[in-house]
Structures are given as structure tokens and as C-alpha cells.
Amino acid sequence: MSSARRFTTLFALVTLLAAGQLPGQAIAQESPEDLVRDRAEIVLDPGYWFNYVHELLAGGTLVLPVPIDVVKPEVYLPTDPVASGDDVWELPRRDQDLLGVDYEWRGRTKTVEDFLRDTETDAVAFVHDGHLVADYYTNGWSADQRHQAWSVTKSFTSTLVGEAVDDRLVRSVDDPIEAYIDELHGTAWEGVTIENLLEMESGVHWDESTPVLAENTQVQQWIQLALDLYTDGALGKTRNEFLMSLPRTAEPGTEFSYNSGNSQVLAWLVETVYGQPFSELLTDKLWKPVGMAADAEILTDRVGDAIASQSLYATTPDLARLGELFRNDGRVAAGPRVVSRKWVREATTMTDTSDGQYGYQWWRGVTPDGYAASGFQGQRIEVSPADCLTGVRFAHNLGVRARSDDGDPGGDGFDVTSGNGEWGAVYRAVADELDGCRGRASGG
């Protein structure tokens, strides 16, 4: 897109905002009263500011000390509901105080309680041997409130693809995507296999890491979706129109390049083969069969197609249930199979092209056998089958670091911080404290 066109689309969106035509929805919303109380406790604690300075000096990390997530596409784009059912996958409580569990981080001994205070974390939960052993909330959040999951959404989308394979609506992940979506003939996506999409190897352009917002593909898409929505199609693009406009930058299957467009094409795939909106698929194929306890929401464009790479709004316990589903090889504990064991194993096998970091929309985890769903600003589902442990983190950790030495994916140099490195230290310390599987063997 030319600089002039970028300016025109940005100006049009700002004009709509100024005209008050973006009413939006507050899907991910903490309790204001609890937010004020919790935030006061944090910012009045000298330890918070000591850690702030320490992270800046020792790690080159500068996190914005804001009380809320300031990136909110749900304010100006619509969402569709994802409904829970009557049968809930119970996670029986076996409470254990984990706030005092200590870990080492950048030359200091810290505790789980310190982590909650220091890292703009909104919620953490740990499920051990199928029991909810601890969950902690701050910044106005609670167990029954929906939080933005960001790219954790991708692992839900991948699971729906697995179900389509199990249902034989997708013959093989080796098939080219245009065999299922006719509109992709003649675009950069032609010849890209479903597996290329799952493994982030499509070769289609997408850059959501650049800090230059006018060149950030995700920001460009949000702008196009909003323009399309609020001008009823006179300006902007729908999800599918935007995806079809993207160029190719590499041959499919040759390079790993993190690309939310890949995940959105996978959503388009399952919408097509099942003939249902994505929100209905989440309801019918995941939310109700898994036994999620609360309703969720998913962001869409004007015509109802889901932005299923980064826009699921769900509760902490329900994210834990997806982790537990995978830890149990695709089966609800003492309940039905939702996705095949074969898919779970394939989805969580890391690829050589990604240097062992990525599978089918799952990242390598922080334990030797682990894997994780990971999202912008520190969202995380962490699974360690050998420890019979699933961990969940919600956060609004937004900032920058001058060097990538904290365990997050990425190389040296200027980068966005999410606190995932310190989360890994916390998770491993909790796993050690809980001391492995106590009940039946992991992955049963």
C-alpha cells in the first residue's frame, strides 16, 4: 500500500472516530471498582517500582505501567457469541497456596506473588492432575470475566482444523488450500498446503512485529475492517478481501514466518467445509463438547467472518480446559473424545523449519515435553504432560526490550516484551513444587 493510500485510510478512520460512529463493545472488561483497589495496592508497593527499575537496568526491559490493556479492537469491531452448554467439565478444587513459591529471575529470588505484582499479569491458574490447585486475579479481573486471549486463539482454530480432518471433511493437510476455498485460486495462497498454514510456512506476506503502525499488517487489517464496517462496504475490506490482497514473499514450505493471515485462512477453511460461521463451530465442536463453563466471544468483520487469529474473549478456567483437553490426548477427563490423539500429537510436534519452536499453531513450551498457546502481551496456556500440569496466564504486559534474553521467541535486538520468559521460570518452579503426577499417568 502506498504512503498516500495509508494516509487516506488512516484519515478516514480517524474521521469516523471523531464523528462518533464507532460505538463498539467492551467484551474484555475488568471490574472498575476492583481495578482501582487492586491497582492502588500495586502502585503503592515500593517493590513494584524497585522491580521496574531493576528490569530496565538488568534486562533492558521497559513495560508500560498502565492498569489495563490499551489495545482494544473489540471497541470498534463486532463480535459473535460462543455459547456454553449444560454439561460442564468440572475442575474440582484442591487448593494449594502457591504465592510463596520462589524462583530465580535476573539475579533475584522472587515469588509467585511478586510475579503477579511486577509483570502486569491479570490472572494465573494452575490445574494439576485434573484439579484446580490455585488461581489468582488482580487488576480487577475474576474467574468469571472474559479476557482477550490474543493469539492463544490460534490454538483453538488449529483444533477445529483437527476436528475437520477427523470428520474427513478435510482429506489431508497436504492438500492445497484452494482445493477447499475456490476464491483463493489465482492469489498468493494458491499452492499453499493446509500444513503450510498450520506451520506458518505459507510464504505469504504478513508483518505484525514492526513498530511502524502504518506498515504493520495487523493494524492495516483492523483499519480496513473498520472502514468496511462503518461505510457498509464503500471503503475498506472484509477479512477475506484483505487476505486475498496479500502478496507472496517466499515459496510455500521453505521459511517459518509468523503470520496471523495463515490462521485466518484456516478459519475460512473450517467455515467452508462445515458450512457454518466460526462462532457456531466453536460452540458446536469445542465449547459444548469440551464442557466450557462460560460463554465466550469472537471478533468478526462486517459479514460475520471471524478474525480467528487473535480475538477470542474467554475466561481463565475455560482456557485451562483447552490445555487439559490436549494433556489428556484430546479427551475430556472421564468424558468424550473431542479431537483425535493423532491430531494432538501432530499439532504439538515442533517443526525443523521453525528450529523446533512451532507446531500446528502451538509453540514449544517451557518444559522438555511441554507446549504452549501463546499470545500478544503475555497470554498463555502452558501444558506439561510429564508434570500433569496446565497453567494459564492473562496479562496486559506491553512494552519493549533492548535485547531478547528473557526466553521469549525472537532474536537479539529491539523487541516487544510479554513477560513470557519470567512466566516460564514461574511455571517450572510451580511444577517442581507440585512434584509431578500423583494420579493416573499423564496423557491418559
Coordinates of C-alpha atoms in Angstrom, one line a residue:
M1 CA 0.0 0.0 0.0
S2 CA 1.4 3.4 -0.9
S3 CA 2.1 6.1 1.7
A4 CA -0.7 8.2 0.2
R5 CA -3.2 5.4 0.5
R6 CA -2.1 4.6 4.0
F7 CA -2.7 8.2 5.0
T8 CA -6.1 8.3 3.3
T9 CA -7.3 5.2 5.1
L10 CA -6.0 6.4 8.4
F11 CA -7.6 9.8 7.9
A12 CA -10.9 8.1 7.1
L13 CA -10.8 6.0 10.2
V14 CA -9.9 9.0 12.4
T15 CA -12.9 10.9 10.8
L16 CA -15.2 8.1 11.7
L17 CA -13.9 8.1 15.3
A18 CA -14.3 11.8 15.5
A19 CA -17.9 11.5 14.2
G20 CA -18.7 9.1 17.0
Q21 CA -19.6 6.3 14.6
L22 CA -17.6 3.6 16.3
P23 CA -19.7 2.6 19.3
G24 CA -18.1 -0.8 19.7
Q25 CA -18.4 -3.2 22.6
A26 CA -16.5 -3.7 25.8
I27 CA -16.1 -7.5 25.7
A28 CA -12.9 -7.8 27.7
Q29 CA -13.8 -5.6 30.7
E30 CA -12.5 -5.8 34.3
S31 CA -14.5 -4.6 37.3
P32 CA -13.8 -0.8 37.7
E33 CA -14.1 -0.9 41.5
D34 CA -11.8 -3.9 41.8
L35 CA -9.4 -2.4 39.3
V36 CA -9.0 0.8 41.4
R37 CA -8.5 -1.3 44.6
D38 CA -6.1 -3.8 43.1
R39 CA -4.1 -1.2 41.1
A40 CA -3.7 1.0 44.2
E41 CA -2.2 -1.9 46.1
I42 CA 0.3 -2.5 43.2
V43 CA 1.5 1.1 42.6
L44 CA 1.7 1.9 46.3
D45 CA 4.0 -1.1 46.8
P46 CA 7.7 0.1 46.7
G47 CA 8.6 -3.4 45.4
Y48 CA 6.7 -2.8 42.2
W49 CA 8.9 0.3 41.4
F50 CA 12.1 -1.4 42.6
N51 CA 11.4 -4.2 40.1
Y52 CA 10.5 -1.7 37.4
V53 CA 14.0 -0.1 37.7
H54 CA 15.7 -3.5 38.0
E55 CA 14.1 -4.8 34.8
L56 CA 15.2 -1.7 33.0
L57 CA 18.8 -1.8 34.2
A58 CA 19.3 -5.6 34.3
G59 CA 17.2 -6.7 31.3
G60 CA 16.8 -3.7 29.2
T61 CA 13.0 -4.1 29.6
L62 CA 10.6 -1.2 29.8
V63 CA 7.0 -2.1 30.4
L64 CA 4.3 0.5 30.3
P65 CA 2.9 0.8 33.8
V66 CA -0.7 1.0 32.7
P67 CA -3.6 -0.6 34.6
I68 CA -5.4 -2.0 31.6
D69 CA -4.9 -3.4 28.1
V70 CA -4.9 -0.3 25.9
V71 CA -5.1 -2.3 22.6
K72 CA -8.9 -3.0 22.2
P73 CA -10.1 -3.9 18.7
E74 CA -13.4 -5.0 20.2
V75 CA -14.2 -1.4 20.8
Y76 CA -14.8 -0.7 17.1
L77 CA -15.4 -4.2 15.6
P78 CA -18.3 -6.6 16.2
T79 CA -18.2 -9.9 17.9
D80 CA -20.3 -13.1 17.7
P81 CA -21.2 -15.1 20.8
V82 CA -19.8 -18.6 21.6
A83 CA -22.3 -20.5 23.8
S84 CA -21.5 -22.9 26.6
G85 CA -23.7 -25.8 27.3
D86 CA -25.4 -27.6 30.2
D87 CA -22.6 -30.2 30.8
V88 CA -19.6 -28.5 32.3
W89 CA -16.2 -30.2 32.6
E90 CA -15.7 -29.8 36.4
L91 CA -12.2 -28.9 37.6
P92 CA -12.5 -30.0 41.2
R93 CA -10.6 -27.7 43.6
R94 CA -7.6 -29.0 45.6
D95 CA -6.4 -25.7 46.9
Q96 CA -2.7 -25.2 47.5
D97 CA -1.1 -21.9 48.4
L98 CA 1.5 -21.2 45.7
L99 CA 2.0 -17.5 46.3
G100 CA 5.2 -18.1 48.2
V101 CA 6.8 -20.5 45.7
D102 CA 10.1 -18.9 44.7
Y103 CA 12.1 -18.8 41.5
E104 CA 15.2 -17.2 40.2
W105 CA 15.0 -14.3 37.7
R106 CA 17.8 -12.0 36.6
G107 CA 19.9 -12.4 39.7
R108 CA 17.0 -12.2 42.2
T109 CA 14.9 -14.6 44.1
K110 CA 11.2 -13.8 43.6
T111 CA 7.9 -15.4 44.4
V112 CA 4.7 -16.1 42.5
E113 CA 3.2 -13.2 44.5
D114 CA 6.0 -10.9 43.2
F115 CA 5.3 -12.1 39.6
L116 CA 1.6 -11.1 39.9
R117 CA 2.6 -7.7 41.2
D118 CA 5.5 -6.9 38.9
T119 CA 4.5 -8.1 35.4
E120 CA 1.2 -6.6 34.6
T121 CA -0.4 -10.0 35.0
D122 CA -4.2 -10.1 35.3
A123 CA -4.8 -13.8 36.2
V124 CA -2.9 -17.0 36.6
A125 CA -4.3 -20.5 37.2
F126 CA -2.8 -24.0 37.7
V127 CA -4.5 -27.3 37.1
H128 CA -2.6 -30.3 38.5
D129 CA -3.8 -33.9 38.0
G130 CA -7.1 -32.5 36.8
H131 CA -7.6 -30.4 39.9
L132 CA -7.6 -26.6 40.1
V133 CA -5.0 -26.1 42.7
A134 CA -4.6 -22.3 42.5
D135 CA -5.9 -19.3 40.7
Y136 CA -5.1 -15.7 41.4
Y137 CA -6.6 -12.5 39.9
T138 CA -5.6 -8.8 40.0
N139 CA -6.2 -5.6 38.2
G140 CA -10.0 -6.0 38.6
W141 CA -10.2 -9.5 37.0
S142 CA -12.0 -12.6 38.3
A143 CA -12.7 -16.2 37.2
D144 CA -16.0 -15.4 35.5
Q145 CA -14.8 -12.4 33.4
R146 CA -13.8 -12.8 29.7
H147 CA -10.3 -11.6 28.8
Q148 CA -8.7 -11.0 25.4
A149 CA -6.7 -14.2 24.6
W150 CA -4.9 -12.6 21.6
S151 CA -3.0 -15.3 19.6
V152 CA -3.9 -18.1 22.0
T153 CA -6.9 -18.0 19.7
K154 CA -4.8 -19.7 17.1
S155 CA -4.6 -22.9 19.0
F156 CA -8.4 -23.1 19.2
T157 CA -8.6 -22.5 15.4
S158 CA -6.0 -25.3 14.8
T159 CA -8.1 -27.7 17.0
L160 CA -11.1 -27.1 14.8
V161 CA -9.0 -28.0 11.7
G162 CA -8.1 -31.2 13.5
E163 CA -11.7 -32.0 14.0
A164 CA -12.4 -31.3 10.3
V165 CA -9.6 -33.8 9.5
D166 CA -11.1 -36.3 12.0
D167 CA -14.5 -35.8 10.4
R168 CA -13.0 -36.4 6.9
L169 CA -14.2 -33.0 5.7
V170 CA -10.5 -32.2 5.1
R171 CA -8.9 -35.2 3.3
S172 CA -5.3 -34.4 4.1
V173 CA -3.3 -31.5 5.4
D174 CA -1.1 -32.0 2.4
D175 CA -3.9 -30.7 0.2
P176 CA -3.6 -27.1 -1.3
I177 CA -5.9 -24.7 0.3
E178 CA -7.6 -23.7 -3.0
A179 CA -9.0 -27.3 -3.2
Y180 CA -11.4 -26.2 -0.5
I181 CA -11.7 -22.4 -1.0
D182 CA -12.3 -21.6 -4.7
E183 CA -11.7 -17.8 -4.1
L184 CA -8.0 -18.4 -3.4
H185 CA -7.3 -19.6 -7.0
G186 CA -5.0 -17.0 -8.6
T187 CA -4.0 -15.4 -5.3
A188 CA -0.7 -15.6 -3.3
W189 CA -2.4 -18.5 -1.4
E190 CA -2.6 -20.8 -4.4
G191 CA -0.4 -23.8 -3.9
V192 CA -0.1 -23.3 -0.2
T193 CA -1.0 -26.5 1.7
I194 CA -3.1 -26.7 4.8
E195 CA 0.0 -27.9 6.7
N196 CA 2.0 -24.9 5.4
L197 CA -0.7 -22.7 7.0
L198 CA -0.7 -24.7 10.3
E199 CA 3.1 -24.4 10.5
M200 CA 3.4 -20.8 9.5
E201 CA 5.2 -21.6 6.2
S202 CA 2.8 -20.2 3.6
G203 CA 5.3 -17.7 2.2
V204 CA 2.5 -15.0 2.1
H205 CA 3.4 -11.6 3.4
W206 CA 2.4 -10.6 7.0
D207 CA 4.4 -8.3 9.3
E208 CA 2.8 -7.7 12.7
S209 CA 6.0 -7.1 14.6
T210 CA 7.1 -3.8 13.0
P211 CA 6.5 -0.8 15.4
V212 CA 5.7 1.4 12.3
L213 CA 1.9 1.1 12.6
A214 CA 1.3 2.3 9.1
E215 CA 3.3 -0.8 7.9
N216 CA 2.0 -3.3 10.4
T217 CA -0.2 -5.8 8.6
Q218 CA -2.4 -6.5 11.6
V219 CA -3.0 -2.8 12.1
Q220 CA -3.7 -2.3 8.4
Q221 CA -6.3 -5.1 8.6
W222 CA -8.0 -3.6 11.6
I223 CA -8.3 -0.3 9.7
Q224 CA -9.6 -2.0 6.6
L225 CA -12.2 -4.0 8.6
A226 CA -13.4 -0.9 10.4
L227 CA -13.7 1.2 7.3
D228 CA -15.6 -1.6 5.6
L229 CA -17.9 -2.0 8.6
Y230 CA -18.7 1.7 9.2
T231 CA -19.1 2.6 5.5
D232 CA -21.1 -0.5 4.7
G233 CA -18.5 -1.7 2.2
A234 CA -17.9 1.6 0.4
L235 CA -14.4 1.7 1.8
G236 CA -12.0 -0.9 3.3
K237 CA -12.0 -4.6 3.0
T238 CA -13.7 -7.6 4.7
R239 CA -11.5 -10.3 6.2
N240 CA -11.4 -12.4 3.0
E241 CA -10.9 -9.5 0.7
F242 CA -7.9 -8.4 2.8
L243 CA -6.4 -11.9 2.8
M244 CA -6.8 -12.2 -0.9
S245 CA -4.9 -8.9 -1.5
L246 CA -1.7 -10.1 0.3
P247 CA 1.4 -10.7 -1.8
R248 CA 3.7 -13.7 -1.7
T249 CA 7.3 -13.2 -0.4
A250 CA 8.6 -16.8 -0.3
E251 CA 7.9 -20.3 -1.7
P252 CA 5.5 -22.2 0.5
G253 CA 7.1 -24.6 2.9
T254 CA 10.6 -23.0 2.8
E255 CA 10.5 -20.4 5.6
F256 CA 8.9 -20.1 9.0
S257 CA 7.3 -16.7 9.3
Y258 CA 4.7 -15.9 12.0
N259 CA 1.6 -14.9 10.1
S260 CA -1.9 -14.3 11.5
G261 CA -3.2 -14.4 8.0
N262 CA -2.4 -18.1 7.9
S263 CA -4.7 -18.7 10.9
Q264 CA -7.5 -16.6 9.4
V265 CA -7.3 -18.7 6.2
L266 CA -7.6 -21.8 8.4
A267 CA -10.7 -20.3 10.0
W268 CA -12.0 -19.6 6.4
L269 CA -11.3 -23.3 5.7
V270 CA -13.4 -24.7 8.6
E271 CA -16.2 -22.2 7.9
T272 CA -16.3 -23.5 4.4
V273 CA -16.1 -27.3 4.9
Y274 CA -18.7 -27.2 7.8
G275 CA -20.9 -24.5 6.2
Q276 CA -21.2 -22.7 9.5
P277 CA -20.0 -19.4 11.0
F278 CA -16.8 -19.8 13.1
S279 CA -18.7 -18.8 16.3
E280 CA -21.1 -21.7 15.7
L281 CA -18.3 -24.1 15.1
L282 CA -16.6 -23.1 18.3
T283 CA -19.9 -23.6 20.1
D284 CA -20.8 -26.9 18.5
K285 CA -17.4 -28.5 18.0
L286 CA -15.4 -27.2 21.0
W287 CA -17.3 -25.2 23.7
K288 CA -20.1 -27.6 24.3
P289 CA -18.3 -30.9 23.8
V290 CA -15.4 -29.8 26.0
G291 CA -17.8 -28.6 28.7
M292 CA -16.6 -25.0 28.8
A293 CA -18.3 -23.3 31.8
A294 CA -18.9 -19.8 30.4
D295 CA -19.9 -18.1 27.2
A296 CA -17.2 -16.6 25.0
E297 CA -17.0 -14.0 22.2
I298 CA -15.1 -14.0 18.9
L299 CA -14.3 -10.8 16.8
T300 CA -15.7 -10.7 13.3
D301 CA -15.8 -8.4 10.2
R302 CA -19.0 -6.8 8.8
V303 CA -20.2 -10.0 7.1
G304 CA -19.6 -12.2 10.2
D305 CA -16.3 -13.9 9.2
A306 CA -14.2 -14.4 12.3
I307 CA -10.8 -12.8 12.9
A308 CA -9.8 -16.2 14.4
S309 CA -6.1 -15.5 14.8
Q310 CA -6.3 -13.1 17.8
S311 CA -9.7 -12.3 19.0
L312 CA -11.2 -14.9 21.4
Y313 CA -12.5 -13.5 24.6
A314 CA -12.9 -16.2 27.3
T315 CA -12.4 -16.9 31.0
T316 CA -9.3 -18.2 32.7
P317 CA -10.8 -21.6 33.6
D318 CA -12.0 -22.2 30.1
L319 CA -8.6 -21.7 28.7
A320 CA -7.3 -24.2 31.2
R321 CA -9.9 -26.7 29.8
L322 CA -8.3 -26.5 26.4
G323 CA -4.9 -27.2 27.9
E324 CA -6.3 -30.1 29.8
L325 CA -8.0 -31.4 26.7
F326 CA -4.6 -31.6 25.0
R327 CA -2.9 -33.0 28.1
N328 CA -5.5 -35.8 28.0
D329 CA -4.7 -36.5 24.3
G330 CA -7.9 -34.9 23.0
R331 CA -10.4 -36.4 25.5
V332 CA -12.4 -34.7 28.3
A333 CA -11.5 -36.3 31.6
A334 CA -14.0 -39.2 32.2
G335 CA -15.9 -37.9 29.2
P336 CA -16.0 -37.9 25.4
R337 CA -13.2 -37.6 22.9
V338 CA -13.2 -34.2 21.1
V339 CA -10.2 -34.5 18.8
S340 CA -8.1 -37.4 17.9
R341 CA -4.9 -38.4 19.8
K342 CA -3.2 -38.4 16.4
W343 CA -4.0 -34.8 15.9
V344 CA -2.9 -33.8 19.4
R345 CA 0.5 -35.4 18.8
E346 CA 0.9 -33.9 15.3
A347 CA -0.2 -30.5 16.5
T348 CA 2.3 -30.4 19.3
T349 CA 5.3 -31.7 17.4
M350 CA 7.6 -28.8 16.6
T351 CA 8.9 -28.4 13.1
D352 CA 12.5 -28.3 11.9
T353 CA 11.8 -25.2 9.8
S354 CA 10.9 -23.3 12.9
D355 CA 14.1 -24.5 14.7
G356 CA 11.9 -26.7 17.0
Q357 CA 9.8 -23.7 18.2
Y358 CA 6.4 -24.2 16.4
G359 CA 3.9 -26.9 15.5
Y360 CA 0.3 -26.7 14.3
Q361 CA -0.4 -23.3 15.9
W362 CA 1.3 -24.3 19.2
W363 CA 4.6 -23.1 20.5
R364 CA 7.3 -25.1 22.2
G365 CA 6.7 -25.0 25.9
V366 CA 9.0 -24.2 28.9
T367 CA 9.5 -27.8 30.0
P368 CA 11.2 -30.5 27.9
D369 CA 8.0 -32.2 26.9
G370 CA 5.8 -29.1 27.0
Y371 CA 3.9 -27.0 24.5
A372 CA 2.0 -23.7 24.8
A373 CA -0.6 -21.5 23.2
S374 CA 0.9 -18.0 23.3
G375 CA -0.4 -14.5 22.6
F376 CA 0.4 -10.8 22.5
Q377 CA 1.1 -9.2 25.8
G378 CA 1.7 -12.4 27.7
Q379 CA -1.4 -14.6 27.2
R380 CA -0.5 -18.2 27.7
I381 CA -1.8 -21.8 28.0
E382 CA 1.2 -23.9 29.2
V383 CA 1.0 -27.7 29.2
S384 CA 3.5 -30.2 30.6
P385 CA 2.2 -33.8 30.3
A386 CA 5.1 -35.2 32.3
D387 CA 4.1 -32.9 35.2
C388 CA 0.3 -33.4 34.8
L389 CA 0.2 -29.6 34.8
T390 CA -1.7 -26.9 32.8
G391 CA -1.0 -23.3 33.6
V392 CA -2.9 -20.2 32.3
R393 CA -1.8 -16.6 32.3
F394 CA -3.7 -13.5 31.2
A395 CA -1.8 -10.2 31.1
H396 CA -1.6 -6.8 29.6
N397 CA 2.2 -6.7 29.5
L398 CA 3.0 -4.1 26.9
G399 CA 6.5 -2.6 26.5
V400 CA 9.8 -3.0 24.8
R401 CA 13.2 -4.6 25.5
A402 CA 16.5 -3.7 24.0
R403 CA 17.7 -7.4 23.9
S404 CA 15.9 -10.7 23.7
D405 CA 17.4 -12.5 26.7
D406 CA 14.3 -13.5 28.7
G407 CA 13.3 -16.6 26.8
D408 CA 10.6 -15.2 24.5
P409 CA 10.7 -16.3 20.9
G410 CA 12.9 -13.9 18.8
G411 CA 16.5 -13.0 18.3
D412 CA 18.7 -10.3 19.7
G413 CA 17.8 -6.7 19.3
F414 CA 14.8 -4.4 19.9
D415 CA 11.7 -6.4 20.5
V416 CA 8.2 -6.3 22.2
T417 CA 8.1 -7.7 25.7
S418 CA 5.4 -10.0 27.1
G419 CA 6.9 -11.4 30.3
N420 CA 6.9 -14.9 28.9
G421 CA 10.5 -15.6 30.0
E422 CA 9.7 -14.9 33.6
W423 CA 6.4 -16.8 33.3
G424 CA 8.5 -19.8 32.3
A425 CA 10.6 -19.5 35.4
V426 CA 7.3 -19.3 37.5
Y427 CA 5.7 -22.3 35.8
R428 CA 8.8 -24.5 36.2
A429 CA 9.0 -23.6 39.9
V430 CA 5.3 -24.4 40.4
A431 CA 5.8 -27.7 38.6
D432 CA 8.7 -28.6 41.0
E433 CA 6.6 -27.6 44.0
L434 CA 3.7 -29.8 42.9
D435 CA 6.2 -32.6 42.2
G436 CA 4.8 -34.4 39.2
C437 CA 1.8 -36.6 38.5
R438 CA 0.0 -38.0 41.5
G439 CA -2.9 -39.7 39.9
R440 CA -3.1 -41.7 36.7
A441 CA -0.4 -41.4 34.1
S442 CA -0.2 -38.2 32.1
G443 CA -1.8 -38.1 28.7
G444 CA -4.3 -40.8 29.6

